[in-house]
Amino acid sequence: MSMPRFHAVLTGASGGIGRAIALKLAPLCETLILVGRDATKLTALQREFPQARAVAADLTTAAGREAVRRAAAESPGGIDLLVNNAGAGEFAWFLDQSDEMLERIVQVNVLATLQLTRRLLPLLLAQPAARIVNVGSIFGHLAYPGYVAYSATKFALHGFSEALRRELADTPVQVSWFAPRATRTAMNSAALCALNEELGVAMDDPQAVAAAFVALLEHPVRERLLGMPERLFARLNQLVPGLVDRALRRQLPAIRRHARGEPTQPSSQGVHP
Ligand SMILES: NC(=O)c1ccc[n+]([C@@H]2O[C@H](COP(=O)([O-])OP(=O)(O)OC[C@H]3O[C@@H](n4cnc5c(N)ncnc54)[C@H](OP(=O)(O)O)[C@@H]3O)[C@@H](O)[C@H]2O)c1
């Protein structure tokens, strides 16, 4: 199958999923702007691809977002693909989370994503065809204990994707929502990995997530959720939320114990969203 040659911006390129996407996306790109805060990681990645350019920027700052906009405006051919993948999360009991962490999660996942997208939108609208892919999470469909703040932001991002898709429906810019399930990256603490192991929750490799991302580029759809039974539980959560409440209630002792670092006790098995 012939693939379009993208002129892309990828945020969160220094992270686990972002790096895996970059490795698969770069060969499909004429130009690729890799965004993250860790300049060392970005530069190492950029060296592998002559068409790539690294922009080390904190997207929660106006200066960081402007650095990305400038790089995109100067890039030959402009940009026709924006992948909003940068994100922050913390597996923790809501009561235990600091104001600073709540602020960081909301700023990175929601505010910075909206602000960067609005800043880059004129460049995307100038193209005959362009795409925005927002990397969400299954927790943007099914809110989960231990991920109260993170779920709130991914629901917000999901709403952003849907509304923007509808607002841009008569323009050349298509908007997609891409929602991975638990994935083995630095975002997930040892406590979360231990919980998932105890509950039998599968965790994907970033490479598998990146392969699904490329499939979404090949066959554009409005929304792509990864994994079973996660997709099923997301649907059930829409139709019969009380059923999901009861299933998660059974998982709660294990979730609380891992999130708060409490001593190990036997736990009941529940659903595995
Ligand atoms: N891992 C999972 O289980 C999972 C599941 C579903 C969805 N997701 C989503 O997938 C995306 C990637 O997550 P990941 O697992 O790859 O996490 P990760 O390894 O922690 O990577 C996060 C990325 O976001 C960047 N970032 C964070 N704050 C930033 C800021 N202020 N300015 C610019 N860049 C910033 C990081 O850059 P630096 O490291 O350079 O600071 C890094 O590149 C996120 O949106 C996440 O919510 C993850």
PDB file of C-alpha atoms and ligand atoms in Angstrom:
ATOM      1  CA  MET A   1       0.000   0.000   0.000  1.00  0.00           C
ATOM      2  CA  SER A   2       1.324   3.457  -0.864  1.00  0.00           C
ATOM      3  CA  MET A   3       1.525   5.778   2.116  1.00  0.00           C
ATOM      4  CA  PRO A   4       1.404   9.533   2.076  1.00  0.00           C
ATOM      5  CA  ARG A   5       4.613  11.326   2.933  1.00  0.00           C
ATOM      6  CA  PHE A   6       3.839  13.220   6.090  1.00  0.00           C
ATOM      7  CA  HIS A   7       5.225  16.482   7.387  1.00  0.00           C
ATOM      8  CA  ALA A   8       4.722  15.729  11.045  1.00  0.00           C
ATOM      9  CA  VAL A   9       5.037  17.110  14.558  1.00  0.00           C
ATOM     10  CA  LEU A  10       5.196  14.461  17.292  1.00  0.00           C
ATOM     11  CA  THR A  11       5.087  15.548  20.938  1.00  0.00           C
ATOM     12  CA  GLY A  12       6.306  13.310  23.735  1.00  0.00           C
ATOM     13  CA  ALA A  13       8.865  11.847  21.313  1.00  0.00           C
ATOM     14  CA  SER A  14      11.363  11.288  24.151  1.00  0.00           C
ATOM     15  CA  GLY A  15       8.966   8.986  26.027  1.00  0.00           C
ATOM     16  CA  GLY A  16       8.178   5.293  25.733  1.00  0.00           C
ATOM     17  CA  ILE A  17       5.229   5.387  23.335  1.00  0.00           C
ATOM     18  CA  GLY A  18       6.476   8.530  21.555  1.00  0.00           C
ATOM     19  CA  ARG A  19       9.869   7.016  20.762  1.00  0.00           C
ATOM     20  CA  ALA A  20       8.248   3.844  19.419  1.00  0.00           C
ATOM     21  CA  ILE A  21       5.884   5.928  17.267  1.00  0.00           C
ATOM     22  CA  ALA A  22       8.808   8.067  16.044  1.00  0.00           C
ATOM     23  CA  LEU A  23      10.726   4.979  14.893  1.00  0.00           C
ATOM     24  CA  LYS A  24       7.747   3.762  12.836  1.00  0.00           C
ATOM     25  CA  LEU A  25       6.588   7.204  11.697  1.00  0.00           C
ATOM     26  CA  ALA A  26       9.935   8.629  10.566  1.00  0.00           C
ATOM     27  CA  PRO A  27      10.216   6.436   7.437  1.00  0.00           C
ATOM     28  CA  LEU A  28       6.755   7.722   6.405  1.00  0.00           C
ATOM     29  CA  CYS A  29       7.756  11.368   6.806  1.00  0.00           C
ATOM     30  CA  GLU A  30       9.443  13.903   4.577  1.00  0.00           C
ATOM     31  CA  THR A  31       9.926  16.049   7.654  1.00  0.00           C
ATOM     32  CA  LEU A  32       9.429  15.146  11.302  1.00  0.00           C
ATOM     33  CA  ILE A  33       9.656  17.492  14.278  1.00  0.00           C
ATOM     34  CA  LEU A  34      10.351  15.577  17.495  1.00  0.00           C
ATOM     35  CA  VAL A  35       9.231  17.400  20.623  1.00  0.00           C
ATOM     36  CA  GLY A  36      10.033  16.670  24.266  1.00  0.00           C
ATOM     37  CA  ARG A  37      11.907  18.228  27.166  1.00  0.00           C
ATOM     38  CA  ASP A  38      14.849  15.800  27.264  1.00  0.00           C
ATOM     39  CA  ALA A  39      17.203  17.193  24.617  1.00  0.00           C
ATOM     40  CA  THR A  40      19.665  14.290  24.960  1.00  0.00           C
ATOM     41  CA  LYS A  41      17.042  11.656  24.189  1.00  0.00           C
ATOM     42  CA  LEU A  42      15.586  13.701  21.333  1.00  0.00           C
ATOM     43  CA  THR A  43      18.964  14.298  19.731  1.00  0.00           C
ATOM     44  CA  ALA A  44      19.854  10.593  19.918  1.00  0.00           C
ATOM     45  CA  LEU A  45      16.563   9.794  18.162  1.00  0.00           C
ATOM     46  CA  GLN A  46      16.957  12.546  15.596  1.00  0.00           C
ATOM     47  CA  ARG A  47      20.415  11.266  14.608  1.00  0.00           C
ATOM     48  CA  GLU A  48      18.800   8.109  13.222  1.00  0.00           C
ATOM     49  CA  PHE A  49      16.696  10.094  10.742  1.00  0.00           C
ATOM     50  CA  PRO A  50      18.082  12.879   8.525  1.00  0.00           C
ATOM     51  CA  GLN A  51      14.576  14.250   7.897  1.00  0.00           C
ATOM     52  CA  ALA A  52      13.951  14.699  11.639  1.00  0.00           C
ATOM     53  CA  ARG A  53      14.512  17.804  13.716  1.00  0.00           C
ATOM     54  CA  ALA A  54      14.507  17.870  17.520  1.00  0.00           C
ATOM     55  CA  VAL A  55      12.841  20.674  19.448  1.00  0.00           C
ATOM     56  CA  ALA A  56      13.442  20.529  23.197  1.00  0.00           C
ATOM     57  CA  ALA A  57      10.516  22.422  24.681  1.00  0.00           C
ATOM     58  CA  ASP A  58       8.359  22.446  27.783  1.00  0.00           C
ATOM     59  CA  LEU A  59       4.856  22.551  26.305  1.00  0.00           C
ATOM     60  CA  THR A  60       3.387  23.998  29.490  1.00  0.00           C
ATOM     61  CA  THR A  61       5.201  27.274  28.698  1.00  0.00           C
ATOM     62  CA  ALA A  62       4.251  29.786  26.001  1.00  0.00           C
ATOM     63  CA  ALA A  63       7.935  29.918  24.954  1.00  0.00           C
ATOM     64  CA  GLY A  64       8.022  26.138  24.513  1.00  0.00           C
ATOM     65  CA  ARG A  65       4.891  26.113  22.379  1.00  0.00           C
ATOM     66  CA  GLU A  66       6.188  29.029  20.315  1.00  0.00           C
ATOM     67  CA  ALA A  67       9.456  27.137  19.672  1.00  0.00           C
ATOM     68  CA  VAL A  68       7.401  24.273  18.209  1.00  0.00           C
ATOM     69  CA  ARG A  69       5.259  26.639  16.125  1.00  0.00           C
ATOM     70  CA  ARG A  70       8.355  28.356  14.748  1.00  0.00           C
ATOM     71  CA  ALA A  71       9.996  25.047  13.837  1.00  0.00           C
ATOM     72  CA  ALA A  72       6.771  23.929  12.119  1.00  0.00           C
ATOM     73  CA  ALA A  73       6.402  27.216  10.209  1.00  0.00           C
ATOM     74  CA  GLU A  74      10.031  27.030   9.028  1.00  0.00           C
ATOM     75  CA  SER A  75       9.830  23.370   8.067  1.00  0.00           C
ATOM     76  CA  PRO A  76       9.878  22.814   4.276  1.00  0.00           C
ATOM     77  CA  GLY A  77       6.325  21.968   3.208  1.00  0.00           C
ATOM     78  CA  GLY A  78       4.861  23.110   6.532  1.00  0.00           C
ATOM     79  CA  ILE A  79       3.078  20.456   8.600  1.00  0.00           C
ATOM     80  CA  ASP A  80       0.159  18.174   7.785  1.00  0.00           C
ATOM     81  CA  LEU A  81       0.212  15.840  10.814  1.00  0.00           C
ATOM     82  CA  LEU A  82       0.161  16.778  14.497  1.00  0.00           C
ATOM     83  CA  VAL A  83       0.440  13.948  17.013  1.00  0.00           C
ATOM     84  CA  ASN A  84      -0.407  15.167  20.513  1.00  0.00           C
ATOM     85  CA  ASN A  85       1.265  12.412  22.513  1.00  0.00           C
ATOM     86  CA  ALA A  86       3.025  14.237  25.406  1.00  0.00           C
ATOM     87  CA  GLY A  87       1.401  13.332  28.679  1.00  0.00           C
ATOM     88  CA  ALA A  88       1.842  12.991  32.421  1.00  0.00           C
ATOM     89  CA  GLY A  89       0.239  10.609  34.869  1.00  0.00           C
ATOM     90  CA  GLU A  90       0.558   9.296  38.395  1.00  0.00           C
ATOM     91  CA  PHE A  91      -0.894   6.124  39.891  1.00  0.00           C
ATOM     92  CA  ALA A  92      -1.842   7.388  43.355  1.00  0.00           C
ATOM     93  CA  TRP A  93      -4.720   7.691  45.766  1.00  0.00           C
ATOM     94  CA  PHE A  94      -6.413  11.031  45.049  1.00  0.00           C
ATOM     95  CA  LEU A  95      -6.195  12.107  48.699  1.00  0.00           C
ATOM     96  CA  ASP A  96      -2.417  11.608  48.614  1.00  0.00           C
ATOM     97  CA  GLN A  97      -1.717  13.617  45.448  1.00  0.00           C
ATOM     98  CA  SER A  98      -0.033  17.013  45.781  1.00  0.00           C
ATOM     99  CA  ASP A  99      -1.471  20.205  44.311  1.00  0.00           C
ATOM    100  CA  GLU A 100       1.701  20.439  42.227  1.00  0.00           C
ATOM    101  CA  MET A 101       1.135  16.997  40.703  1.00  0.00           C
ATOM    102  CA  LEU A 102      -2.540  17.754  39.977  1.00  0.00           C
ATOM    103  CA  GLU A 103      -1.468  20.960  38.268  1.00  0.00           C
ATOM    104  CA  ARG A 104       1.183  19.192  36.211  1.00  0.00           C
ATOM    105  CA  ILE A 105      -1.175  16.444  35.043  1.00  0.00           C
ATOM    106  CA  VAL A 106      -3.879  18.938  34.021  1.00  0.00           C
ATOM    107  CA  GLN A 107      -1.423  21.353  32.412  1.00  0.00           C
ATOM    108  CA  VAL A 108       0.438  18.802  30.321  1.00  0.00           C
ATOM    109  CA  ASN A 109      -2.478  16.582  29.325  1.00  0.00           C
ATOM    110  CA  VAL A 110      -5.125  19.220  28.731  1.00  0.00           C
ATOM    111  CA  LEU A 111      -4.078  22.848  28.675  1.00  0.00           C
ATOM    112  CA  ALA A 112      -0.757  22.476  26.838  1.00  0.00           C
ATOM    113  CA  THR A 113      -2.359  20.140  24.286  1.00  0.00           C
ATOM    114  CA  LEU A 114      -5.200  22.565  23.552  1.00  0.00           C
ATOM    115  CA  GLN A 115      -2.865  25.560  23.423  1.00  0.00           C
ATOM    116  CA  LEU A 116      -0.330  23.875  21.141  1.00  0.00           C
ATOM    117  CA  THR A 117      -3.063  22.590  18.837  1.00  0.00           C
ATOM    118  CA  ARG A 118      -4.625  26.045  18.513  1.00  0.00           C
ATOM    119  CA  ARG A 119      -1.217  27.535  17.786  1.00  0.00           C
ATOM    120  CA  LEU A 120      -0.448  24.993  15.055  1.00  0.00           C
ATOM    121  CA  LEU A 121      -3.943  24.886  13.571  1.00  0.00           C
ATOM    122  CA  PRO A 122      -3.417  27.705  11.014  1.00  0.00           C
ATOM    123  CA  LEU A 123      -0.469  25.752   9.563  1.00  0.00           C
ATOM    124  CA  LEU A 124      -2.574  22.577   9.326  1.00  0.00           C
ATOM    125  CA  LEU A 125      -5.511  24.464   7.773  1.00  0.00           C
ATOM    126  CA  ALA A 126      -3.184  25.812   5.086  1.00  0.00           C
ATOM    127  CA  GLN A 127      -2.683  22.273   3.735  1.00  0.00           C
ATOM    128  CA  PRO A 128      -4.952  20.537   1.214  1.00  0.00           C
ATOM    129  CA  ALA A 129      -5.283  17.677   3.731  1.00  0.00           C
ATOM    130  CA  ALA A 130      -4.047  17.372   7.303  1.00  0.00           C
ATOM    131  CA  ARG A 131      -4.480  15.221  10.423  1.00  0.00           C
ATOM    132  CA  ILE A 132      -4.469  15.687  14.164  1.00  0.00           C
ATOM    133  CA  VAL A 133      -4.137  12.554  16.287  1.00  0.00           C
ATOM    134  CA  ASN A 134      -4.695  12.958  20.013  1.00  0.00           C
ATOM    135  CA  VAL A 135      -3.149  10.178  22.063  1.00  0.00           C
ATOM    136  CA  GLY A 136      -5.647   9.560  24.823  1.00  0.00           C
ATOM    137  CA  SER A 137      -6.124   6.529  27.000  1.00  0.00           C
ATOM    138  CA  ILE A 138      -8.688   3.888  27.782  1.00  0.00           C
ATOM    139  CA  PHE A 139      -9.118   5.991  30.947  1.00  0.00           C
ATOM    140  CA  GLY A 140     -10.666   8.651  28.693  1.00  0.00           C
ATOM    141  CA  HIS A 141     -13.608   6.236  28.388  1.00  0.00           C
ATOM    142  CA  LEU A 142     -13.534   4.439  31.688  1.00  0.00           C
ATOM    143  CA  ALA A 143     -12.421   6.380  34.763  1.00  0.00           C
ATOM    144  CA  TYR A 144     -10.391   4.270  37.154  1.00  0.00           C
ATOM    145  CA  PRO A 145      -9.600   4.455  40.890  1.00  0.00           C
ATOM    146  CA  GLY A 146      -5.958   5.371  41.519  1.00  0.00           C
ATOM    147  CA  TYR A 147      -6.129   7.452  38.344  1.00  0.00           C
ATOM    148  CA  VAL A 148      -8.665  10.090  39.371  1.00  0.00           C
ATOM    149  CA  ALA A 149      -6.751  13.131  38.098  1.00  0.00           C
ATOM    150  CA  TYR A 150      -5.397  11.341  35.033  1.00  0.00           C
ATOM    151  CA  SER A 151      -8.852   9.995  34.098  1.00  0.00           C
ATOM    152  CA  ALA A 152     -10.306  13.498  34.442  1.00  0.00           C
ATOM    153  CA  THR A 153      -7.736  14.858  32.000  1.00  0.00           C
ATOM    154  CA  LYS A 154      -8.156  12.043  29.481  1.00  0.00           C
ATOM    155  CA  PHE A 155     -11.952  12.514  29.551  1.00  0.00           C
ATOM    156  CA  ALA A 156     -11.300  16.216  28.898  1.00  0.00           C
ATOM    157  CA  LEU A 157      -8.975  15.385  26.026  1.00  0.00           C
ATOM    158  CA  HIS A 158     -11.560  12.988  24.613  1.00  0.00           C
ATOM    159  CA  GLY A 159     -14.136  15.797  24.672  1.00  0.00           C
ATOM    160  CA  PHE A 160     -11.617  18.110  23.041  1.00  0.00           C
ATOM    161  CA  SER A 161     -11.020  15.603  20.232  1.00  0.00           C
ATOM    162  CA  GLU A 162     -14.715  15.094  19.599  1.00  0.00           C
ATOM    163  CA  ALA A 163     -15.591  18.789  19.625  1.00  0.00           C
ATOM    164  CA  LEU A 164     -12.606  19.780  17.475  1.00  0.00           C
ATOM    165  CA  ARG A 165     -13.379  16.994  14.992  1.00  0.00           C
ATOM    166  CA  ARG A 166     -16.903  18.372  14.655  1.00  0.00           C
ATOM    167  CA  GLU A 167     -15.784  22.008  14.456  1.00  0.00           C
ATOM    168  CA  LEU A 168     -13.290  21.168  11.696  1.00  0.00           C
ATOM    169  CA  ALA A 169     -15.686  18.883   9.782  1.00  0.00           C
ATOM    170  CA  ASP A 170     -15.875  21.227   6.771  1.00  0.00           C
ATOM    171  CA  THR A 171     -12.111  21.855   6.663  1.00  0.00           C
ATOM    172  CA  PRO A 172      -9.225  19.723   5.315  1.00  0.00           C
ATOM    173  CA  VAL A 173      -8.174  18.807   8.887  1.00  0.00           C
ATOM    174  CA  GLN A 174      -9.274  15.412  10.245  1.00  0.00           C
ATOM    175  CA  VAL A 175      -9.118  14.714  13.985  1.00  0.00           C
ATOM    176  CA  SER A 176      -8.642  11.228  15.455  1.00  0.00           C
ATOM    177  CA  TRP A 177      -8.573   9.896  18.992  1.00  0.00           C
ATOM    178  CA  PHE A 178      -6.105   7.096  19.708  1.00  0.00           C
ATOM    179  CA  ALA A 179      -6.548   5.406  23.094  1.00  0.00           C
ATOM    180  CA  PRO A 180      -3.936   2.862  24.230  1.00  0.00           C
ATOM    181  CA  ARG A 181      -4.463   0.639  27.262  1.00  0.00           C
ATOM    182  CA  ALA A 182      -1.749   0.061  29.900  1.00  0.00           C
ATOM    183  CA  THR A 183       1.654   0.115  28.203  1.00  0.00           C
ATOM    184  CA  ARG A 184       5.115  -0.662  29.540  1.00  0.00           C
ATOM    185  CA  THR A 185       6.746   2.774  29.782  1.00  0.00           C
ATOM    186  CA  ALA A 186       8.373   4.955  32.422  1.00  0.00           C
ATOM    187  CA  MET A 187       4.982   6.578  33.078  1.00  0.00           C
ATOM    188  CA  ASN A 188       3.934   3.464  34.993  1.00  0.00           C
ATOM    189  CA  SER A 189       5.385   2.952  38.466  1.00  0.00           C
ATOM    190  CA  ALA A 190       6.417  -0.378  39.969  1.00  0.00           C
ATOM    191  CA  ALA A 191       3.257  -0.171  42.128  1.00  0.00           C
ATOM    192  CA  LEU A 192       1.030   0.025  39.051  1.00  0.00           C
ATOM    193  CA  CYS A 193       2.868  -2.856  37.366  1.00  0.00           C
ATOM    194  CA  ALA A 194       2.443  -4.929  40.550  1.00  0.00           C
ATOM    195  CA  LEU A 195      -1.290  -4.119  40.634  1.00  0.00           C
ATOM    196  CA  ASN A 196      -1.720  -5.083  36.994  1.00  0.00           C
ATOM    197  CA  GLU A 197       0.117  -8.334  37.625  1.00  0.00           C
ATOM    198  CA  GLU A 198      -2.082  -9.107  40.631  1.00  0.00           C
ATOM    199  CA  LEU A 199      -5.284  -8.343  38.707  1.00  0.00           C
ATOM    200  CA  GLY A 200      -4.101 -10.041  35.517  1.00  0.00           C
ATOM    201  CA  VAL A 201      -4.313  -6.801  33.514  1.00  0.00           C
ATOM    202  CA  ALA A 202      -2.349  -7.028  30.256  1.00  0.00           C
ATOM    203  CA  MET A 203       0.273  -4.391  29.467  1.00  0.00           C
ATOM    204  CA  ASP A 204       1.254  -3.686  25.864  1.00  0.00           C
ATOM    205  CA  ASP A 205       4.729  -3.046  24.551  1.00  0.00           C
ATOM    206  CA  PRO A 206       5.201   0.459  23.110  1.00  0.00           C
ATOM    207  CA  GLN A 207       6.116  -1.168  19.770  1.00  0.00           C
ATOM    208  CA  ALA A 208       2.658  -2.776  19.544  1.00  0.00           C
ATOM    209  CA  VAL A 209       1.035   0.580  20.327  1.00  0.00           C
ATOM    210  CA  ALA A 210       3.144   2.236  17.614  1.00  0.00           C
ATOM    211  CA  ALA A 211       2.103  -0.425  15.085  1.00  0.00           C
ATOM    212  CA  ALA A 212      -1.558   0.279  15.896  1.00  0.00           C
ATOM    213  CA  PHE A 213      -0.845   3.998  15.512  1.00  0.00           C
ATOM    214  CA  VAL A 214       0.555   3.495  12.000  1.00  0.00           C
ATOM    215  CA  ALA A 215      -2.491   1.361  11.152  1.00  0.00           C
ATOM    216  CA  LEU A 216      -4.662   4.323  12.192  1.00  0.00           C
ATOM    217  CA  LEU A 217      -2.715   6.558   9.801  1.00  0.00           C
ATOM    218  CA  GLU A 218      -3.244   4.028   7.003  1.00  0.00           C
ATOM    219  CA  HIS A 219      -6.952   3.613   7.753  1.00  0.00           C
ATOM    220  CA  PRO A 220      -8.206   6.805   9.374  1.00  0.00           C
ATOM    221  CA  VAL A 221     -11.070   6.415  11.831  1.00  0.00           C
ATOM    222  CA  ARG A 222     -12.531   8.865  14.307  1.00  0.00           C
ATOM    223  CA  GLU A 223     -11.569   6.792  17.329  1.00  0.00           C
ATOM    224  CA  ARG A 224      -9.317   3.808  17.894  1.00  0.00           C
ATOM    225  CA  LEU A 225      -9.301   2.075  21.285  1.00  0.00           C
ATOM    226  CA  LEU A 226      -6.688  -0.624  21.893  1.00  0.00           C
ATOM    227  CA  GLY A 227      -7.173  -3.952  23.628  1.00  0.00           C
ATOM    228  CA  MET A 228      -9.775  -6.428  24.745  1.00  0.00           C
ATOM    229  CA  PRO A 229     -11.397  -6.584  27.282  1.00  0.00           C
ATOM    230  CA  GLU A 230     -10.690  -2.838  27.648  1.00  0.00           C
ATOM    231  CA  ARG A 231     -12.820  -1.898  24.595  1.00  0.00           C
ATOM    232  CA  LEU A 232     -15.679  -3.989  25.936  1.00  0.00           C
ATOM    233  CA  PHE A 233     -15.521  -2.364  29.379  1.00  0.00           C
ATOM    234  CA  ALA A 234     -15.394   1.108  27.810  1.00  0.00           C
ATOM    235  CA  ARG A 235     -18.623   0.246  25.985  1.00  0.00           C
ATOM    236  CA  LEU A 236     -20.219  -1.288  29.078  1.00  0.00           C
ATOM    237  CA  ASN A 237     -19.285   1.832  31.028  1.00  0.00           C
ATOM    238  CA  GLN A 238     -21.367   3.893  28.585  1.00  0.00           C
ATOM    239  CA  LEU A 239     -24.345   1.538  28.633  1.00  0.00           C
ATOM    240  CA  VAL A 240     -24.416   0.126  32.178  1.00  0.00           C
ATOM    241  CA  PRO A 241     -22.062   2.151  34.388  1.00  0.00           C
ATOM    242  CA  GLY A 242     -23.505   0.564  37.551  1.00  0.00           C
ATOM    243  CA  LEU A 243     -22.189  -2.817  36.418  1.00  0.00           C
ATOM    244  CA  VAL A 244     -18.678  -1.392  35.988  1.00  0.00           C
ATOM    245  CA  ASP A 245     -18.981   0.385  39.371  1.00  0.00           C
ATOM    246  CA  ARG A 246     -19.669  -2.969  41.028  1.00  0.00           C
ATOM    247  CA  ALA A 247     -16.823  -4.728  39.237  1.00  0.00           C
ATOM    248  CA  LEU A 248     -14.355  -1.981  40.172  1.00  0.00           C
ATOM    249  CA  ARG A 249     -15.651  -1.981  43.743  1.00  0.00           C
ATOM    250  CA  ARG A 250     -14.362  -5.548  44.014  1.00  0.00           C
ATOM    251  CA  GLN A 251     -10.917  -4.440  42.789  1.00  0.00           C
ATOM    252  CA  LEU A 252     -10.783  -1.508  45.186  1.00  0.00           C
ATOM    253  CA  PRO A 253      -8.885  -3.144  48.103  1.00  0.00           C
ATOM    254  CA  ALA A 254      -6.066  -4.160  45.749  1.00  0.00           C
ATOM    255  CA  ILE A 255      -5.994  -0.794  43.979  1.00  0.00           C
ATOM    256  CA  ARG A 256      -5.913   1.115  47.289  1.00  0.00           C
ATOM    257  CA  ARG A 257      -3.187  -1.129  48.721  1.00  0.00           C
ATOM    258  CA  HIS A 258      -0.894  -0.675  45.707  1.00  0.00           C
ATOM    259  CA  ALA A 259      -1.659   3.020  45.238  1.00  0.00           C
ATOM    260  CA  ARG A 260      -0.939   3.790  48.909  1.00  0.00           C
ATOM    261  CA  GLY A 261       1.925   1.318  49.352  1.00  0.00           C
ATOM    262  CA  GLU A 262       0.073  -0.596  52.077  1.00  0.00           C
ATOM    263  CA  PRO A 263       1.217  -4.067  53.243  1.00  0.00           C
ATOM    264  CA  THR A 264       0.239  -7.003  51.025  1.00  0.00           C
ATOM    265  CA  GLN A 265      -2.953  -8.957  51.788  1.00  0.00           C
ATOM    266  CA  PRO A 266      -4.848 -11.463  49.695  1.00  0.00           C
ATOM    267  CA  SER A 267      -7.252  -9.710  47.278  1.00  0.00           C
ATOM    268  CA  SER A 268     -10.243 -10.698  45.173  1.00  0.00           C
ATOM    269  CA  GLN A 269      -9.999 -10.779  41.408  1.00  0.00           C
ATOM    270  CA  GLY A 270     -12.262  -8.492  39.387  1.00  0.00           C
ATOM    271  CA  VAL A 271     -12.633  -7.110  35.893  1.00  0.00           C
ATOM    272  CA  HIS A 272      -9.551  -5.986  34.076  1.00  0.00           C
ATOM    273  CA  PRO A 273     -10.236  -2.695  32.345  1.00  0.00           C
TER     274      PRO A 273
HETATM  275  N1  LIG B   1       2.007   4.176  29.416  1.00  0.00           N
HETATM  276  C1  LIG B   1       0.709   3.895  29.469  1.00  0.00           C
HETATM  277  O1  LIG B   1       0.271   2.945  30.168  1.00  0.00           O
HETATM  278  C2  LIG B   1      -0.267   4.704  28.660  1.00  0.00           C
HETATM  279  C3  LIG B   1      -1.544   4.157  28.445  1.00  0.00           C
HETATM  280  C4  LIG B   1      -2.468   4.900  27.709  1.00  0.00           C
HETATM  281  C5  LIG B   1      -2.116   6.141  27.218  1.00  0.00           C
HETATM  282  N2  LIG B   1      -0.875   6.644  27.439  1.00  0.00           N
HETATM  283  C6  LIG B   1      -0.578   7.980  26.907  1.00  0.00           C
HETATM  284  O2  LIG B   1       0.467   7.873  25.963  1.00  0.00           O
HETATM  285  C7  LIG B   1       1.208   9.097  25.925  1.00  0.00           C
HETATM  286  C8  LIG B   1       2.697   8.795  26.062  1.00  0.00           C
HETATM  287  O3  LIG B   1       2.893   8.208  27.342  1.00  0.00           O
HETATM  288  P1  LIG B   1       4.168   7.296  27.703  1.00  0.00           P
HETATM  289  O4  LIG B   1       3.644   6.080  28.375  1.00  0.00           O
HETATM  290  O5  LIG B   1       5.066   7.163  26.529  1.00  0.00           O
HETATM  291  O6  LIG B   1       4.824   8.196  28.833  1.00  0.00           O
HETATM  292  P2  LIG B   1       6.347   8.641  29.071  1.00  0.00           P
HETATM  293  O7  LIG B   1       7.278   7.563  28.676  1.00  0.00           O
HETATM  294  O8  LIG B   1       6.370   9.140  30.465  1.00  0.00           O
HETATM  295  O9  LIG B   1       6.514   9.854  28.058  1.00  0.00           O
HETATM  296  C9  LIG B   1       5.844  11.076  28.262  1.00  0.00           C
HETATM  297  C10 LIG B   1       6.305  12.045  27.202  1.00  0.00           C
HETATM  298  O10 LIG B   1       5.632  13.309  27.398  1.00  0.00           O
HETATM  299  C11 LIG B   1       6.626  14.321  27.433  1.00  0.00           C
HETATM  300  N3  LIG B   1       6.249  15.426  28.306  1.00  0.00           N
HETATM  301  C12 LIG B   1       5.794  15.361  29.575  1.00  0.00           C
HETATM  302  N4  LIG B   1       5.634  16.597  30.070  1.00  0.00           N
HETATM  303  C13 LIG B   1       6.003  17.447  29.099  1.00  0.00           C
HETATM  304  C14 LIG B   1       6.069  18.869  28.986  1.00  0.00           C
HETATM  305  N5  LIG B   1       5.733  19.666  30.016  1.00  0.00           N
HETATM  306  N6  LIG B   1       6.512  19.422  27.836  1.00  0.00           N
HETATM  307  C15 LIG B   1       6.864  18.624  26.794  1.00  0.00           C
HETATM  308  N7  LIG B   1       6.824  17.290  26.828  1.00  0.00           N
HETATM  309  C16 LIG B   1       6.396  16.716  27.961  1.00  0.00           C
HETATM  310  C17 LIG B   1       7.861  13.641  27.987  1.00  0.00           C
HETATM  311  O11 LIG B   1       8.989  14.413  27.644  1.00  0.00           O
HETATM  312  P3  LIG B   1      10.340  14.412  28.573  1.00  0.00           P
HETATM  313  O12 LIG B   1      10.488  13.009  29.090  1.00  0.00           O
HETATM  314  O13 LIG B   1      11.398  14.791  27.612  1.00  0.00           O
HETATM  315  O14 LIG B   1      10.075  15.356  29.666  1.00  0.00           O
HETATM  316  C18 LIG B   1       7.804  12.310  27.269  1.00  0.00           C
HETATM  317  O15 LIG B   1       8.312  12.436  25.979  1.00  0.00           O
HETATM  318  C19 LIG B   1       0.631   9.968  27.049  1.00  0.00           C
HETATM  319  O16 LIG B   1      -0.287  10.890  26.525  1.00  0.00           O
HETATM  320  C20 LIG B   1      -0.075   8.966  27.936  1.00  0.00           C
HETATM  321  O17 LIG B   1      -1.118   9.551  28.681  1.00  0.00           O
HETATM  322  C21 LIG B   1       0.057   5.947  28.150  1.00  0.00           C
END
